[in-house]
């Protein structure tokens, strides 16, 4: 059976669009409803309870709009909300992000890999358990990047300040011999060219988005929820500034996708 209902995808802002693009490439027949919670970005400085409350309200809004499955296209929200949301919504397939430590460990020849992520992701129990399960004797250097999501949301993708911040975090890792670097936040692929320039050609930069898109494809097929043939699409919603988001999509070469505004009213998403 073909299921034309959309897939709900969300993030704290524009980062999850890097995942949405990978999903569009892997599953072109699917329709995506994307929500960026730009009123509350960055999530990485917030506590788990607050991130879970936002994520749950967003999940409900997406389900009310007819979503057949959800993708938490945010490592920080996945760490705080994936498990509880799966428990609270047992009939909804939910795919989340996790830092791709395993492929980095499989790739390394130097025995040293790096992971960059938000403060909340790095401090969470999920990240600690991934390192414990997959490091297998490899040294995993962990670096939180406070402020980087803000720079990216402000469109500072290749400015001297963003470069200085990244150099401060990445150069010590390169000096310690990493040959793989995991992008543990879905915003970071938006500064991938700058990251690659800093770490150089000998460090493989790993973005888990294509793997997540493949995983979503498997989940939909197993649950008999795939859209099958046909042209899908993406509709974008934000709790922030619509014209700014439209301009950003244009700058990133994404779209033209319809962008709509939503607002938070007493903990729920409503039309403006
Ligand atoms: N894209 C989110 C992530 O993957 C950014 C979190 C934030 O808003 O700080 O972690």
Coordinates of C-alpha atoms and ligand atoms in Angstrom, one line a residue:
X1 CA 0.0 0.0 0.0
X2 CA 1.2 3.5 -0.7
X3 CA 0.9 6.1 2.0
X4 CA 0.9 9.7 0.8
X5 CA 0.8 11.2 4.3
X6 CA 3.8 13.5 5.1
X7 CA 6.8 12.8 7.4
X8 CA 7.2 15.3 10.2
X9 CA 10.8 16.6 10.6
X10 CA 12.0 19.0 13.2
X11 CA 14.9 20.8 14.7
X12 CA 15.6 23.9 16.8
X13 CA 16.3 25.9 13.6
X14 CA 17.8 25.5 10.2
X15 CA 20.2 22.6 11.1
X16 CA 17.6 19.9 10.4
X17 CA 17.3 21.1 6.8
X18 CA 20.6 19.3 6.2
X19 CA 18.8 16.1 7.2
X20 CA 15.7 17.1 5.2
X21 CA 17.9 17.5 2.1
X22 CA 19.3 14.0 2.6
X23 CA 15.8 12.6 3.0
X24 CA 14.7 14.4 -0.2
X25 CA 17.6 12.8 -2.0
X26 CA 17.1 9.3 -0.7
X27 CA 13.3 9.3 -0.7
X28 CA 12.1 11.7 -3.4
X29 CA 8.5 10.5 -3.3
X30 CA 8.0 11.5 0.3
X31 CA 6.4 14.7 1.4
X32 CA 8.1 16.5 4.4
X33 CA 6.6 18.9 6.9
X34 CA 9.6 20.7 8.4
X35 CA 9.5 22.7 11.6
X36 CA 12.4 24.8 12.9
X37 CA 11.9 26.1 16.4
X38 CA 13.8 29.3 15.8
X39 CA 11.9 31.0 18.7
X40 CA 13.9 28.8 21.1
X41 CA 17.2 28.2 19.3
X42 CA 19.7 27.2 20.5
X43 CA 18.5 24.1 22.3
X44 CA 22.0 23.1 23.2
X45 CA 22.1 25.5 26.2
X46 CA 18.8 24.3 27.6
X47 CA 18.0 21.5 30.1
X48 CA 16.5 18.2 29.0
X49 CA 13.1 18.8 30.6
X50 CA 12.6 22.0 28.6
X51 CA 13.9 20.4 25.3
X52 CA 11.5 17.5 25.9
X53 CA 8.5 19.8 26.5
X54 CA 9.2 21.6 23.2
X55 CA 9.8 18.4 21.3
X56 CA 6.6 16.8 22.6
X57 CA 4.5 19.9 21.6
X58 CA 6.1 19.9 18.1
X59 CA 5.5 16.2 17.7
X60 CA 1.8 16.7 18.5
X61 CA 1.5 19.5 16.1
X62 CA 3.1 17.5 13.3
X63 CA 0.9 14.5 14.1
X64 CA -2.2 16.8 14.0
X65 CA -1.1 17.8 10.6
X66 CA -1.2 14.2 9.5
X67 CA 2.4 13.1 9.9
X68 CA 2.8 9.3 9.5
X69 CA 6.3 9.2 11.0
X70 CA 8.6 11.7 12.8
X71 CA 12.3 12.5 12.3
X72 CA 14.0 14.4 15.2
X73 CA 16.6 16.1 12.9
X74 CA 18.5 17.5 15.9
X75 CA 21.1 15.6 18.0
X76 CA 20.3 17.7 21.1
X77 CA 16.5 17.0 20.9
X78 CA 17.1 13.4 20.1
X79 CA 19.3 13.0 23.2
X80 CA 16.7 14.6 25.4
X81 CA 13.5 13.4 23.8
X82 CA 13.8 10.4 21.6
X83 CA 13.3 7.7 24.3
X84 CA 10.4 9.5 26.1
X85 CA 8.7 10.3 22.9
X86 CA 8.9 6.7 21.7
X87 CA 7.3 5.7 25.0
X88 CA 4.6 8.3 24.9
X89 CA 3.8 7.7 21.2
X90 CA 4.2 4.0 20.8
X91 CA 2.4 3.7 17.5
X92 CA 4.4 6.4 15.7
X93 CA 7.7 5.4 14.0
X94 CA 10.3 8.0 15.2
X95 CA 13.8 8.3 13.9
X96 CA 16.4 10.3 15.8
X97 CA 20.0 11.4 15.4
X98 CA 23.0 10.2 17.3
X99 CA 26.7 11.1 16.8
X100 CA 28.2 8.8 14.3
X101 CA 31.0 7.5 16.5
X102 CA 30.8 4.0 14.9
X103 CA 31.7 4.9 11.3
X104 CA 34.5 7.2 12.7
X105 CA 36.0 4.3 14.7
X106 CA 35.7 2.0 11.6
X107 CA 37.5 4.6 9.5
X108 CA 40.4 5.6 11.8
X109 CA 44.0 4.5 11.2
X110 CA 45.5 6.8 13.8
X111 CA 43.3 5.5 16.6
X112 CA 42.1 9.0 17.4
X113 CA 38.8 10.5 16.3
X114 CA 37.0 13.7 17.1
X115 CA 33.3 14.6 17.8
X116 CA 31.9 18.1 17.9
X117 CA 28.4 18.7 19.3
X118 CA 26.4 21.0 21.5
X119 CA 27.0 21.2 25.2
X120 CA 23.7 19.4 26.0
X121 CA 24.5 16.5 23.6
X122 CA 28.0 16.1 25.0
X123 CA 26.8 16.1 28.6
X124 CA 24.0 13.6 28.0
X125 CA 23.8 10.0 28.9
X126 CA 23.1 9.0 25.3
X127 CA 26.4 10.3 24.1
X128 CA 28.4 8.6 26.9
X129 CA 26.7 5.3 26.1
X130 CA 27.5 5.6 22.4
X131 CA 31.2 6.2 23.2
X132 CA 31.2 3.3 25.6
X133 CA 29.6 1.0 23.1
X134 CA 31.6 2.0 19.9
X135 CA 35.0 3.4 20.9
X136 CA 36.6 -0.1 21.1
X137 CA 40.0 1.2 22.2
X138 CA 40.0 4.2 19.9
X139 CA 40.5 7.6 21.6
X140 CA 37.4 9.7 21.1
X141 CA 38.1 13.4 21.6
X142 CA 35.0 15.3 22.5
X143 CA 34.5 19.0 22.0
X144 CA 31.4 21.0 22.7
X145 CA 31.0 24.1 20.5
X146 CA 29.0 26.6 22.5
X147 CA 27.9 29.6 20.3
X148 CA 28.4 27.8 17.0
X149 CA 24.7 27.2 16.4
X150 CA 24.0 30.9 17.0
X151 CA 26.6 31.9 14.4
X152 CA 25.1 29.5 11.8
X153 CA 21.5 30.7 12.5
X154 CA 22.8 34.3 12.1
X155 CA 24.1 33.3 8.6
X156 CA 27.7 33.6 9.6
X157 CA 28.8 30.6 7.7
X158 CA 32.2 31.7 6.6
X159 CA 33.1 34.8 8.6
X160 CA 36.3 35.5 10.5
X161 CA 34.6 35.1 13.8
X162 CA 33.1 31.7 13.0
X163 CA 36.5 30.6 11.6
X164 CA 38.3 31.7 14.7
X165 CA 35.8 29.8 16.9
X166 CA 36.2 26.7 14.8
X167 CA 40.0 26.9 14.7
X168 CA 40.0 27.2 18.5
X169 CA 38.1 23.9 18.8
X170 CA 39.5 21.9 15.8
X171 CA 43.2 22.7 15.6
X172 CA 44.0 21.1 19.0
X173 CA 42.2 17.9 17.8
X174 CA 44.1 17.9 14.6
X175 CA 47.3 18.3 16.6
X176 CA 46.4 15.3 18.6
X177 CA 46.1 13.2 15.4
X178 CA 42.4 12.8 14.6
X179 CA 41.8 11.3 11.1
X180 CA 38.0 11.4 11.4
X181 CA 35.7 14.1 12.7
X182 CA 32.0 13.5 13.5
X183 CA 29.6 16.3 13.0
X184 CA 27.4 15.7 16.1
X185 CA 24.9 18.5 15.5
X186 CA 22.8 18.9 12.4
X187 CA 23.7 22.6 12.0
X188 CA 27.3 21.9 11.5
X189 CA 27.2 20.5 8.0
X190 CA 26.2 24.1 7.0
X191 CA 29.8 25.1 7.9
X192 CA 31.4 22.0 6.5
X193 CA 33.5 23.8 3.8
X194 CA 35.0 25.9 6.6
X195 CA 35.6 22.8 8.8
X196 CA 37.2 21.0 5.9
X197 CA 39.5 23.9 5.2
X198 CA 40.6 23.9 8.9
X199 CA 41.1 20.1 9.4
X200 CA 42.7 19.5 6.0
X201 CA 42.3 16.6 3.5
X202 CA 43.6 13.9 5.8
X203 CA 40.7 14.1 8.2
X204 CA 37.4 12.5 7.1
X205 CA 34.4 14.6 8.1
X206 CA 31.4 12.5 8.9
X207 CA 27.8 13.8 8.6
X208 CA 25.3 11.1 9.6
X209 CA 22.4 12.6 7.6
X210 CA 22.5 10.2 4.6
X211 CA 22.6 7.2 6.9
X212 CA 19.6 8.6 8.8
X213 CA 17.7 9.1 5.5
X214 CA 18.4 5.4 4.6
X215 CA 17.3 4.3 8.1
X216 CA 14.1 6.2 7.7
X217 CA 13.5 4.5 4.3
X218 CA 13.9 1.1 6.0
X219 CA 11.5 2.1 8.9
X220 CA 8.8 3.3 6.4
X221 CA 9.1 0.1 4.3
X222 CA 8.9 -2.2 7.3
X223 CA 5.9 -0.3 8.7
X224 CA 4.3 -0.3 5.2
X225 CA 4.2 3.5 5.2
X226 CA 6.3 4.4 2.2
X227 CA 4.9 6.8 -0.4
X228 CA 6.0 4.7 -3.4
X229 CA 6.3 6.6 -6.7
X230 CA 5.6 10.3 -7.4
X231 CA 7.0 13.7 -6.6
X232 CA 7.2 14.5 -3.0
X233 CA 8.1 17.9 -1.6
X234 CA 8.8 20.0 1.5
X235 CA 6.8 22.6 3.4
X236 CA 8.7 24.6 6.0
X237 CA 7.3 26.1 9.2
X238 CA 9.2 28.3 11.7
X239 CA 8.4 29.8 15.1
X240 CA 10.9 32.5 14.2
X241 CA 11.1 35.1 11.4
X242 CA 9.7 33.8 8.1
X243 CA 11.4 36.3 5.7
X244 CA 14.8 35.7 7.3
X245 CA 14.3 31.9 6.9
X246 CA 13.2 32.4 3.3
X247 CA 16.4 34.4 2.6
X248 CA 18.5 31.7 4.3
X249 CA 16.9 28.9 2.2
X250 CA 17.7 30.9 -0.9
X251 CA 21.3 31.5 0.2
X252 CA 21.7 27.8 0.9
X253 CA 20.4 27.0 -2.6
X254 CA 17.4 25.2 -1.0
X255 CA 13.9 25.6 -2.3
X256 CA 12.0 27.5 -3.4
X257 CA 10.0 25.9 -0.6
X258 CA 6.9 27.4 1.0
X259 CA 7.7 28.9 4.4
X260 CA 5.0 29.5 7.0
X261 CA 5.0 31.0 10.5
X262 CA 3.8 29.4 13.7
X263 CA 3.7 30.8 17.2
X264 CA 4.0 29.3 20.7
X265 CA 0.8 29.8 22.8
X266 CA 0.9 28.4 26.3
X267 CA 3.2 25.6 25.3
X268 CA 1.4 24.7 22.1
X269 CA 2.1 25.6 18.5
X270 CA -0.7 27.6 16.8
X271 CA -1.0 29.6 13.6
X272 CA -0.1 33.3 14.1
Ligands
LIG1 N1 20.7 21.1 15.2 C1 20.8 20.9 16.6 C2 21.5 19.7 17.0 O1 21.7 18.8 16.1 C3 21.2 22.2 17.3 C4 20.9 22.3 18.7 C5 20.8 23.7 19.2 O2 19.9 24.3 18.9 O3 21.7 24.0 20.0 O4 22.0 19.5 18.0

